[in-house]
mmCIF file of C-alpha atoms in Angstrom:
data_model
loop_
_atom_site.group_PDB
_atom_site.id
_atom_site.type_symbol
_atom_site.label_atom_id
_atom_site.label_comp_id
_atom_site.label_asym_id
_atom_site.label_seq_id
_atom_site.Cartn_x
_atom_site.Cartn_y
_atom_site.Cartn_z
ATOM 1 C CA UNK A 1 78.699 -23.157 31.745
ATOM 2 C CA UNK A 2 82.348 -22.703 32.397
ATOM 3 C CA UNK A 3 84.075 -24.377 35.504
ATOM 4 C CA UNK A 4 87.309 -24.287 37.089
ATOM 5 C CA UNK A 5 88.848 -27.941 38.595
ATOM 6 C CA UNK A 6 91.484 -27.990 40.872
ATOM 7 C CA UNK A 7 93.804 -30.829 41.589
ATOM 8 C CA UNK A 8 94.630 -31.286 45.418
ATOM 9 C CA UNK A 9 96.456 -34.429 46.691
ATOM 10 C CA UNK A 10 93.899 -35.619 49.651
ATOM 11 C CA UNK A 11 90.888 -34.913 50.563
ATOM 12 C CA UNK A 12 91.953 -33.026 53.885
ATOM 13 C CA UNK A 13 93.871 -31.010 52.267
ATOM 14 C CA UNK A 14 90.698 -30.221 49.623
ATOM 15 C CA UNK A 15 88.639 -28.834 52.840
ATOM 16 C CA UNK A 16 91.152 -26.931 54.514
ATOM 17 C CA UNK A 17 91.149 -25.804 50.881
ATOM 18 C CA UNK A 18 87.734 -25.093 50.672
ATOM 19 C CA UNK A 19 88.350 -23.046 54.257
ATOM 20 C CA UNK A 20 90.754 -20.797 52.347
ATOM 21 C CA UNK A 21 88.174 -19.872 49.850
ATOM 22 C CA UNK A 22 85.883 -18.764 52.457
ATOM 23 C CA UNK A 23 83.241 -21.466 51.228
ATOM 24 C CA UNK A 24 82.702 -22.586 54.751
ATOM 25 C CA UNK A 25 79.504 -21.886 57.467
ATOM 26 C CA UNK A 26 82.727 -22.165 59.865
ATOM 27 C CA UNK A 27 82.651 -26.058 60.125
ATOM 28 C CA UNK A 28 84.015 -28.450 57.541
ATOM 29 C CA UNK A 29 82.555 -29.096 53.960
ATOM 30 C CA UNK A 30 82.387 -32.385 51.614
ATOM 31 C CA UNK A 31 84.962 -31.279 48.989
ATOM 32 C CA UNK A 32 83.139 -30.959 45.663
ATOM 33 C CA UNK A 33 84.508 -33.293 43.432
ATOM 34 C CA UNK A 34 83.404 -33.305 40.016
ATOM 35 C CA UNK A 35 81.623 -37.065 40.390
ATOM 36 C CA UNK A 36 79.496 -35.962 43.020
ATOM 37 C CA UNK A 37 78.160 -33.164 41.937
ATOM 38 C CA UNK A 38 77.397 -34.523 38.129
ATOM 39 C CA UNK A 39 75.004 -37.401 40.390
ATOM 40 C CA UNK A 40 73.378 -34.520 41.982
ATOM 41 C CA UNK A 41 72.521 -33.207 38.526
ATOM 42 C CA UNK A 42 71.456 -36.318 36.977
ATOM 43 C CA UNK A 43 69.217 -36.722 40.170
ATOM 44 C CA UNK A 44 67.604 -33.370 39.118
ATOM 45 C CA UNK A 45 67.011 -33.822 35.854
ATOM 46 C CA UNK A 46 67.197 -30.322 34.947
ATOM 47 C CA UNK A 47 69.662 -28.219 33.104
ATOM 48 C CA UNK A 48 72.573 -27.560 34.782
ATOM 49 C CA UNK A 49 72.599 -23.978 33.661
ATOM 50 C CA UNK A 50 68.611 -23.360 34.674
ATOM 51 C CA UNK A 51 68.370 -20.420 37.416
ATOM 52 C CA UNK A 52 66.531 -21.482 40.099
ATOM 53 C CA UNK A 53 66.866 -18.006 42.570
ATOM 54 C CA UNK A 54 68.330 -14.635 41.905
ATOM 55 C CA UNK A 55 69.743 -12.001 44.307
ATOM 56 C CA UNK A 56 67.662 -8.848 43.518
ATOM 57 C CA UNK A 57 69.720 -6.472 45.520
ATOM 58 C CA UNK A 58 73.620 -7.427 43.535
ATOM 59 C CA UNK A 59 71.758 -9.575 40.442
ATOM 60 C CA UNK A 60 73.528 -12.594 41.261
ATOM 61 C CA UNK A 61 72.113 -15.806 40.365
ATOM 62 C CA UNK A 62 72.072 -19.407 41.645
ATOM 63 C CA UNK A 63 71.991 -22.242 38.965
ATOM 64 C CA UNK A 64 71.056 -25.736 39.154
ATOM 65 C CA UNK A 65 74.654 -26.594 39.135
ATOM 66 C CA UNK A 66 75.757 -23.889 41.535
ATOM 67 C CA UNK A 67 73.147 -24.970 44.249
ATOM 68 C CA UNK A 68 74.560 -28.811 43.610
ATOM 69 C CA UNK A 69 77.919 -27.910 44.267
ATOM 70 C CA UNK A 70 76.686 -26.156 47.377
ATOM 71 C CA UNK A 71 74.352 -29.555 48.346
ATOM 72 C CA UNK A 72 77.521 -31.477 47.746
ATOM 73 C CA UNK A 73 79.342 -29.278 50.280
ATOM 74 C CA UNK A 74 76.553 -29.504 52.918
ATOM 75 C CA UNK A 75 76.824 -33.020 53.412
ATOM 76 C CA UNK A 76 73.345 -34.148 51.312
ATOM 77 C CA UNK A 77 72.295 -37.052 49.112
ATOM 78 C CA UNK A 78 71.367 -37.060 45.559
ATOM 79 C CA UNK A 79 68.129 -38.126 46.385
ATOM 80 C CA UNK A 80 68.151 -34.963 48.653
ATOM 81 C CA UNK A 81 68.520 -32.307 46.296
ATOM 82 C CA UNK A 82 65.095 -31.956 44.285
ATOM 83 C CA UNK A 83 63.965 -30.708 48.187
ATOM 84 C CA UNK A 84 66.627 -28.198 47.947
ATOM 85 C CA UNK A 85 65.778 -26.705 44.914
ATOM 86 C CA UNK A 86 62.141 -26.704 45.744
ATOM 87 C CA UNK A 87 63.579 -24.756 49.111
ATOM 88 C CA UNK A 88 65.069 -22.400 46.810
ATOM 89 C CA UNK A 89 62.539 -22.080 44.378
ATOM 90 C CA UNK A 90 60.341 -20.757 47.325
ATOM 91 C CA UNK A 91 63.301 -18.199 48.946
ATOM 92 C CA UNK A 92 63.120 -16.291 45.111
ATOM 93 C CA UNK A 93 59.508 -15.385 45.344
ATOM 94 C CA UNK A 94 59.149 -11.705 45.905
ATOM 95 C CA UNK A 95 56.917 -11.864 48.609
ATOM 96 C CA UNK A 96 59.463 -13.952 50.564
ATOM 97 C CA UNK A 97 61.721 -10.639 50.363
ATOM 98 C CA UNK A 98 64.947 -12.844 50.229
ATOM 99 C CA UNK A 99 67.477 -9.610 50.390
ATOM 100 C CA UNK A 100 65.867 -8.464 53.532
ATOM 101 C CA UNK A 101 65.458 -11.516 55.101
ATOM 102 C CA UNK A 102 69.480 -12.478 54.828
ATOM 103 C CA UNK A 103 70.740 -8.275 55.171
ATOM 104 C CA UNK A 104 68.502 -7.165 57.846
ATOM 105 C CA UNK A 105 69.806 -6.754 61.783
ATOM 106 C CA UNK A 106 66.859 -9.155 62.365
ATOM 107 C CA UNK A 107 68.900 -12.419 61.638
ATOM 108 C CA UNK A 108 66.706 -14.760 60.146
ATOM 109 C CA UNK A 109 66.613 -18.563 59.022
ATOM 110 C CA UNK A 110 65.131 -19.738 55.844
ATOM 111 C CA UNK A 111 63.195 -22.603 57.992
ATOM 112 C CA UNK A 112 62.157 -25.175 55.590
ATOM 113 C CA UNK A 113 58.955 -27.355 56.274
ATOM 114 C CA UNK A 114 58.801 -30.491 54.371
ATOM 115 C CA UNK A 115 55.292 -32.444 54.086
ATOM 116 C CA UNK A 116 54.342 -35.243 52.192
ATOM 117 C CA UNK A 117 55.613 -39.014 51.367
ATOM 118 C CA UNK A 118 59.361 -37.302 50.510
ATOM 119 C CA UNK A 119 59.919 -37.632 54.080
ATOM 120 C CA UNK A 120 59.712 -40.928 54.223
ATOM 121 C CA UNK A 121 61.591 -41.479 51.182
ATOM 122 C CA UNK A 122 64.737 -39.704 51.691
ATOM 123 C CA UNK A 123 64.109 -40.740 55.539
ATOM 124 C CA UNK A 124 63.717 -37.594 57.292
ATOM 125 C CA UNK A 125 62.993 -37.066 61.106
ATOM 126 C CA UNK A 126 59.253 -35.848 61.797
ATOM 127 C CA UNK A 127 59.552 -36.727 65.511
ATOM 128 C CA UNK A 128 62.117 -36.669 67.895
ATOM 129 C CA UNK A 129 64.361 -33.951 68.285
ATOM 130 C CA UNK A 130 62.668 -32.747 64.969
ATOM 131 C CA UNK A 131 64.632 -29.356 65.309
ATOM 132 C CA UNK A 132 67.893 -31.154 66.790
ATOM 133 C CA UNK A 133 70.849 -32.832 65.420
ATOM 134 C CA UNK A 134 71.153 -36.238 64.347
ATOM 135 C CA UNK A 135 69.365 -36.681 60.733
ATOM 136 C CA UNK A 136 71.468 -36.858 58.158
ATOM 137 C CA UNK A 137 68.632 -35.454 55.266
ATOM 138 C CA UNK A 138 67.302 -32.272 58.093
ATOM 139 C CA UNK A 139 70.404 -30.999 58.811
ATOM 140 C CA UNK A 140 72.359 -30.999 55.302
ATOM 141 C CA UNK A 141 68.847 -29.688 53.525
ATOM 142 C CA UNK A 142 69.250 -26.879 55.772
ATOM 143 C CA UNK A 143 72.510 -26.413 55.276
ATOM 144 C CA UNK A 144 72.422 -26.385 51.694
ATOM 145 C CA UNK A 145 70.544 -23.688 51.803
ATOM 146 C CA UNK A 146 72.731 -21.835 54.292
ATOM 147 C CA UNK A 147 75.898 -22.292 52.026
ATOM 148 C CA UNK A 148 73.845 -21.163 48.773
ATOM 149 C CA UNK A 149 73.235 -17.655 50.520
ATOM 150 C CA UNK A 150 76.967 -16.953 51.553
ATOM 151 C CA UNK A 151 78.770 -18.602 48.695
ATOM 152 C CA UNK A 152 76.680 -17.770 45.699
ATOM 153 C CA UNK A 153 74.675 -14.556 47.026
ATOM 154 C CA UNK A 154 77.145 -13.380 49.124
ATOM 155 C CA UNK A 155 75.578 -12.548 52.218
ATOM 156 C CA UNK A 156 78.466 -12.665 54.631
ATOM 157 C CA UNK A 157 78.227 -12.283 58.361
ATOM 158 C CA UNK A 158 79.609 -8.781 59.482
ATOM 159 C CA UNK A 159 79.642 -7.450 55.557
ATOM 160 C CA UNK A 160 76.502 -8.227 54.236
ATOM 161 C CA UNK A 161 74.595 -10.111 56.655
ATOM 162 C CA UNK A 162 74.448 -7.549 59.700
ATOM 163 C CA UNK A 163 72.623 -9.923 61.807
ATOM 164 C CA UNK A 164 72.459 -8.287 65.530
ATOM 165 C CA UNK A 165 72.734 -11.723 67.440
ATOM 166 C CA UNK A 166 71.118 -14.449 64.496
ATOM 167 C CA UNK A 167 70.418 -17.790 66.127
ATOM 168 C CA UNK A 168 71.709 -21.499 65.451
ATOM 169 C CA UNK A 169 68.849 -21.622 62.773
ATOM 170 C CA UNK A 170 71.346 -19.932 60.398
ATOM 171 C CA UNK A 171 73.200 -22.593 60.593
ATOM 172 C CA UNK A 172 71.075 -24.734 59.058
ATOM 173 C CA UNK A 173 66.724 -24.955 59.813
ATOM 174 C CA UNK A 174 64.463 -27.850 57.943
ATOM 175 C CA UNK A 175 61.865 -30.183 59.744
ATOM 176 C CA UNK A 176 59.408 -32.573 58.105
ATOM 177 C CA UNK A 177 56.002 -32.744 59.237
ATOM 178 C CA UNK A 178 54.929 -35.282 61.600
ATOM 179 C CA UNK A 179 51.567 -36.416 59.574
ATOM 180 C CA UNK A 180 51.646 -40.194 61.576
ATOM 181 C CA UNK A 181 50.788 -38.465 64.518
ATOM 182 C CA UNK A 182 48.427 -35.442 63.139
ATOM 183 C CA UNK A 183 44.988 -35.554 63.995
ATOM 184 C CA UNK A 184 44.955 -33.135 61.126
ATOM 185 C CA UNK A 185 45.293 -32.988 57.267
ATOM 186 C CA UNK A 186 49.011 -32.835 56.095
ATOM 187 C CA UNK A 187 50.451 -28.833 55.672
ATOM 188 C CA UNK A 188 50.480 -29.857 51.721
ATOM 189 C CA UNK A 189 46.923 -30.353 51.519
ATOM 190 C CA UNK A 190 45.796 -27.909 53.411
ATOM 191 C CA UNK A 191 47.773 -25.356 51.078
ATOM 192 C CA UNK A 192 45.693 -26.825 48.471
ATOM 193 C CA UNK A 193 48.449 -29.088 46.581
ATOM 194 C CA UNK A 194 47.253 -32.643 45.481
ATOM 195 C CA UNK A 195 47.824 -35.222 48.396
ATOM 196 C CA UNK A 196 50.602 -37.370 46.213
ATOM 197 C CA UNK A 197 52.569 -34.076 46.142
ATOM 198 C CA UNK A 198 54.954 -33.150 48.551
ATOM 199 C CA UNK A 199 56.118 -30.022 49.274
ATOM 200 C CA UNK A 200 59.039 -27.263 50.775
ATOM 201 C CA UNK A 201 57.572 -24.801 52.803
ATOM 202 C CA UNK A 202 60.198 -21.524 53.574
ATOM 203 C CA UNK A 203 59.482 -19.198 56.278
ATOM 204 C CA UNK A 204 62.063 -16.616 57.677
ATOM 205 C CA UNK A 205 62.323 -17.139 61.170
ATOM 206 C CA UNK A 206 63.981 -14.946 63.846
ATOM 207 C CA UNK A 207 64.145 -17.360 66.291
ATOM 208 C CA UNK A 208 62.389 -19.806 68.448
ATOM 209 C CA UNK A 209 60.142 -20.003 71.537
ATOM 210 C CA UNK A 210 59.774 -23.061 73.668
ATOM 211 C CA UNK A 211 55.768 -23.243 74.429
ATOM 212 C CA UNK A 212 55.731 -25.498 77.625
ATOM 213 C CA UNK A 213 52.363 -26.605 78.991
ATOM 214 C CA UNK A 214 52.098 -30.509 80.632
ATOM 215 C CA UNK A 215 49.337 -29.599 83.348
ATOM 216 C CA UNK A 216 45.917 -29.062 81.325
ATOM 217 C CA UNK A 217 43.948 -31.014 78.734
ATOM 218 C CA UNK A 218 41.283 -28.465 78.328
ATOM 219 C CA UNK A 219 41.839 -27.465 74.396
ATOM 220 C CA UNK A 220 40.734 -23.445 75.285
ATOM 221 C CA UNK A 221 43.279 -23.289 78.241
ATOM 222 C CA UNK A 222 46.473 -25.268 76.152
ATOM 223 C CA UNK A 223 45.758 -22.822 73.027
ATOM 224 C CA UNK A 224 45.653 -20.157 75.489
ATOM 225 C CA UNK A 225 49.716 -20.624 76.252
ATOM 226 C CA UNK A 226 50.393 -20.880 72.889
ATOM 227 C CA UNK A 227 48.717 -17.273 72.134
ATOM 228 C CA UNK A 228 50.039 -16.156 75.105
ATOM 229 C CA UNK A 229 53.803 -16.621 73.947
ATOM 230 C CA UNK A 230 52.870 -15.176 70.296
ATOM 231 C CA UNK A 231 51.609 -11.716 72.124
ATOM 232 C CA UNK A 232 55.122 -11.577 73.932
ATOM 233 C CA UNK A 233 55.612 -7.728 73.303
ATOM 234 C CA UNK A 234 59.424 -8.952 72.465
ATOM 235 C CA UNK A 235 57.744 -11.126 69.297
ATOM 236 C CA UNK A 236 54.505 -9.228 68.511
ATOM 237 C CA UNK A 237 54.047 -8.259 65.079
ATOM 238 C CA UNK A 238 51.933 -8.416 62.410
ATOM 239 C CA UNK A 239 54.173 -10.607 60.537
ATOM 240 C CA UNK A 240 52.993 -14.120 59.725
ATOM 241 C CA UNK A 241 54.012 -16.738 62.350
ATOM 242 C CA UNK A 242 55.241 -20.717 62.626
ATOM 243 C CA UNK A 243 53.127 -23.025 65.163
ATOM 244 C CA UNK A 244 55.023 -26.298 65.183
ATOM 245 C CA UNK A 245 52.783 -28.478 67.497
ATOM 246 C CA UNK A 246 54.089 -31.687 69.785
ATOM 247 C CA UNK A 247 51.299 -34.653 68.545
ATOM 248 C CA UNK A 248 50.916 -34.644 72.416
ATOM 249 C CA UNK A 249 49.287 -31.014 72.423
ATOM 250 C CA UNK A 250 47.849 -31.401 68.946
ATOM 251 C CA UNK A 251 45.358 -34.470 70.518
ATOM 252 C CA UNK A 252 44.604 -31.916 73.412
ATOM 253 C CA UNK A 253 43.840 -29.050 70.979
ATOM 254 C CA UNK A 254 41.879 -31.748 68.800
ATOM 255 C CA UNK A 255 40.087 -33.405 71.217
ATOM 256 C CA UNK A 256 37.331 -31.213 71.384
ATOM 257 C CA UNK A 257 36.758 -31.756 67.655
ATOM 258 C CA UNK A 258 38.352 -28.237 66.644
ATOM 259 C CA UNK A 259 39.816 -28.523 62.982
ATOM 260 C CA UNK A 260 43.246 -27.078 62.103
ATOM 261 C CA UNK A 261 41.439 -23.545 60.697
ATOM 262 C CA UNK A 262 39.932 -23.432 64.030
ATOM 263 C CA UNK A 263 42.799 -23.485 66.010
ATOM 264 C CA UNK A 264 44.451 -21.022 62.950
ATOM 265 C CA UNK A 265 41.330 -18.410 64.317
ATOM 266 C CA UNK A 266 41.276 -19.401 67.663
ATOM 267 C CA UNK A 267 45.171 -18.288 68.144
ATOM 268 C CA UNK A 268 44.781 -15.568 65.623
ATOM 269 C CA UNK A 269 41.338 -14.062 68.311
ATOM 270 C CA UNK A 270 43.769 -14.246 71.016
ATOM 271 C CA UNK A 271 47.168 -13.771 70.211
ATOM 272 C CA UNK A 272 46.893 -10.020 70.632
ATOM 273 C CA UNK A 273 47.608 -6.699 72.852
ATOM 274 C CA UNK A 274 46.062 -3.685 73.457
ATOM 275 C CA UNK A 275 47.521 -1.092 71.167
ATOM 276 C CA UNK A 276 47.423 1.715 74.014
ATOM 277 C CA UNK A 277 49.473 -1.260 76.063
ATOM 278 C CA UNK A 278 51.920 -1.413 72.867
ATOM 279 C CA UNK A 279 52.461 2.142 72.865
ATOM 280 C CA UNK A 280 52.743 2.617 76.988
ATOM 281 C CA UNK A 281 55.626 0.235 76.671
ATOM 282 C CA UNK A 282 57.624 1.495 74.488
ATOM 283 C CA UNK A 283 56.655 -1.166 71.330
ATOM 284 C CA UNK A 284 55.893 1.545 68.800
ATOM 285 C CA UNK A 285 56.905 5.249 68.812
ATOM 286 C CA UNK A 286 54.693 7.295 70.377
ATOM 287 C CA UNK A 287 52.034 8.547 67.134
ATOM 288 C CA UNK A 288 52.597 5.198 65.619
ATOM 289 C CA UNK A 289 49.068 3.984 65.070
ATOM 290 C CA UNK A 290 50.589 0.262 64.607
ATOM 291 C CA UNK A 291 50.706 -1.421 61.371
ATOM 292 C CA UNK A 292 47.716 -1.867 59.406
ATOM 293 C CA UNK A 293 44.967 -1.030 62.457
ATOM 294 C CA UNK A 294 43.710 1.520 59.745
ATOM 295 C CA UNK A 295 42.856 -1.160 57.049
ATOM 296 C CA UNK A 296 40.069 -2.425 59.499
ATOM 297 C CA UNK A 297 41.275 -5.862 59.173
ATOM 298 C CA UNK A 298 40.991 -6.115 63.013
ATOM 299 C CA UNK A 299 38.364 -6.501 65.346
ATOM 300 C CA UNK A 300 38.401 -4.525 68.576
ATOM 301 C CA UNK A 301 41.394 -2.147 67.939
ATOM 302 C CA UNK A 302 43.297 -5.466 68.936
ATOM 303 C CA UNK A 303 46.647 -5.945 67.426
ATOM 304 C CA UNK A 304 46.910 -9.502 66.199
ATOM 305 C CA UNK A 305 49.632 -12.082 65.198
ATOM 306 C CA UNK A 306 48.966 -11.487 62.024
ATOM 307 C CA UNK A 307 46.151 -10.179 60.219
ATOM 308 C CA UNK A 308 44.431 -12.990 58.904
ATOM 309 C CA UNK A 309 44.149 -16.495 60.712
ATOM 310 C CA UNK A 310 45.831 -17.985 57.169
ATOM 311 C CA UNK A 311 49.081 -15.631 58.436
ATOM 312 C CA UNK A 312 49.553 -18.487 61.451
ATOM 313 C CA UNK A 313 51.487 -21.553 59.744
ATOM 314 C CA UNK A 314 50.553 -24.884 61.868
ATOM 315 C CA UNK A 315 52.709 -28.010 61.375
ATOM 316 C CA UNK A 316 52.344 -31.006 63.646
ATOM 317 C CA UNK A 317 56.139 -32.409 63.812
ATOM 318 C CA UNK A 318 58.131 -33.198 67.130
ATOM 319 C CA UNK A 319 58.004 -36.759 69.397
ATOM 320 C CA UNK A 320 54.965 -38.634 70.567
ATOM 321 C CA UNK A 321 55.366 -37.818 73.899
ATOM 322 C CA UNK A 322 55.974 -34.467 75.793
ATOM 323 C CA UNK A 323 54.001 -30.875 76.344
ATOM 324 C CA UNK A 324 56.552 -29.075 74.196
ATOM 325 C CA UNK A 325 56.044 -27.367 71.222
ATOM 326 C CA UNK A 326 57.136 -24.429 69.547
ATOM 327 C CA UNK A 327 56.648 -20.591 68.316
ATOM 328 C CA UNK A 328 58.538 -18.809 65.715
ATOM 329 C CA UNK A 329 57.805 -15.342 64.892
ATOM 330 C CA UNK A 330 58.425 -13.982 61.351
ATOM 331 C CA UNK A 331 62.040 -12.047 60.870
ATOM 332 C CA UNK A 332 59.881 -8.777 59.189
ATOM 333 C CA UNK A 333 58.562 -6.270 61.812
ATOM 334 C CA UNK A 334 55.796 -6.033 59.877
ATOM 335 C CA UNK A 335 54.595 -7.914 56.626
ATOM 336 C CA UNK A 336 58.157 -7.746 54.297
ATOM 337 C CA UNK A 337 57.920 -11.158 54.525
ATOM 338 C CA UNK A 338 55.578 -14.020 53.311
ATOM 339 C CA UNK A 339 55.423 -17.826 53.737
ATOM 340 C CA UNK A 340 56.372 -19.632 50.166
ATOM 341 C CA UNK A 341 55.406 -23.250 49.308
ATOM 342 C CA UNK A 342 56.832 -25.083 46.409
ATOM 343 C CA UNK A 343 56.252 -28.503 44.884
ATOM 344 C CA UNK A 344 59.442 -30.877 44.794
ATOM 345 C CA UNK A 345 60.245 -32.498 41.932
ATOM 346 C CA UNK A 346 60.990 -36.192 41.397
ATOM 347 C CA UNK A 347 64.425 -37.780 41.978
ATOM 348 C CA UNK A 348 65.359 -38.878 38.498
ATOM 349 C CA UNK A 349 68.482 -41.232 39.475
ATOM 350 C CA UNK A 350 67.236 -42.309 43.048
#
């Protein structure tokens, strides 16, 4: 693989540098020297030249070493960058529809969900402030990713990335799940990978609801906000969705000994509108039957979140204490978009 190296005299003059090139999310990068990102490939352990995700719209294609320059850049750790791979690994599946997800006016985040002992080990923040600032190994994961999609697939806001508003998420969107504090199996077993394997879950995101509730601790009435925010005729689709639960309302919603698939079907029963409602509002054109009611793969004429109760992601992640959790809707009006989950690989030189 053929690189170019550049000899600049400081390293403040090597990012406003790296400004110039337009490799930049608009804030500063970690110059790439040639050290660091050679310790990012020795961490991986895998050819430098290997292609880990391809563009399918231009045919341009992300390496091993490409995506550690780009990890370099973002700020991460050696020890961070199997994750990002894994993350990337995941965006290249087809069903993830990566072109779409980074072109369309929708503006979506990659959000990556990371479960399994690889938080603890690269020390990532499950709890407080999980989708805030202030962790070091959440915010340059995300980031990485970020800086792989403009730099090496191109998608530039206002060219190729026609975003109408995007959201902070862009910036930069990965959470580990808070498993201490789950009353449920980790999001890595439950997708049927072995429990000593962690995992990067990618979902593109289009934004994020608040779901408030501190008043009740009947499980019914608390899941009853939640699939009232995921019916909000400005989010209803039936694109897959992200439930990120507080612990605090996951021991409400458990305490009546429902599983994790039974709060999946619970919010998937109610999470719905009246397609005559949809239509009388101005959601679909008038005609438009609604997406998929003809397959029959919904009960009552209802449209759902979704169309199966497996569509709903739940992740338990956020502090101990407070009746906040959150909703995000998929970026894809319809189902152009689906949930990957990849295994990360072990840190060779950690």
């Amino acid at each position: 693989m053929t690189t170019k190296t550049h000899t600049l005299t400081d390293e403040l003059s090597a990012i406003d540098w790296c400004y110039e090139q337009g490799w930049t999310d608009g804030l500063p990068v970690v110059p790439p020297a040639r050290e660091r990102v050679e310790r990012f490939l020795m961490a991986a352990g895998r050819p430098p030249e290997e292609i880990v995700a391809r563009h399918p719209a231009t045919g341009r294609e992300c390496s091993v070493q490409s995506a550690a320059i780009n990890a370099v850049m973002a700020g991460c750790q050696p020890q961070y960058f199997p994750t990002v791979l894994a993350a990337l690994e995941g965006l290249n599946e087809d069903a993830y529809n990566f072109h779409g997800s980074t072109a369309s006016t929708g503006g979506s985040a990659p959000v990556v969900i990371i479960s399994g002992d690889i938080r603890d080990e690269i020390g990532m923040n499950a709890s407080v402030n999980v989708f805030g600032p202030g962790n070091r190994a959440n915010a340059t994961i995300g980031r990485a990713m970020r800086l792989v999609i403009m730099n090496i697939f191109q998608m530039i806001p206002g060219i190729s990335d026609r975003s109408t508003t995007g959201w902070p998420g862009k910036y930069g969107c990965c959470i580990a799940e808070n498993i201490l504090n789950s009353p449920w199996e980790p999001l890595h077993v439950s997708l049927d990978f072995p429990p000593e394997v962690s995992t990067a879950t990618v979902f593109a995101a289009s934004g994020f609801y608040n779901v408030e509730n501190h008043y009740t601790s009947d499980p019914k009435l608390l899941l009853d906000t939640f699939a009232d925010a995921m019916a909000s005729l400005g989010a209803l689709t039936d694109g897959q969705s992200l439930v990120v639960m507080s612990p605090e309302h996951a021991e409400i919603a458990a305490s009546g000994g429902m599983t994790k698939q039974d709060v999946q079907a619970y919010l998937f029963e109610h999470a719905s509108r009246d397609p005559e409602e949809m239509l009388s509002k101005g959601k679909w054109p008038a005609g438009h039957p609604g997406d998929g009611l003809a397959e029959g793969e919904r009960g009552n004429g209802a449209f759902r979140r979704g169309r199966t109760p497996d569509d709903i992601l739940l992740v338990v992640a956020g502090g101990e204490a407070g009746g906040h959790s959150a909703f995000l809707p998929s970026w894809s009006r319809g189902r152009n978009s689906i949930y990957q989950t990849k295994a990360i690989g072990v840190c060779l030189d950690c």
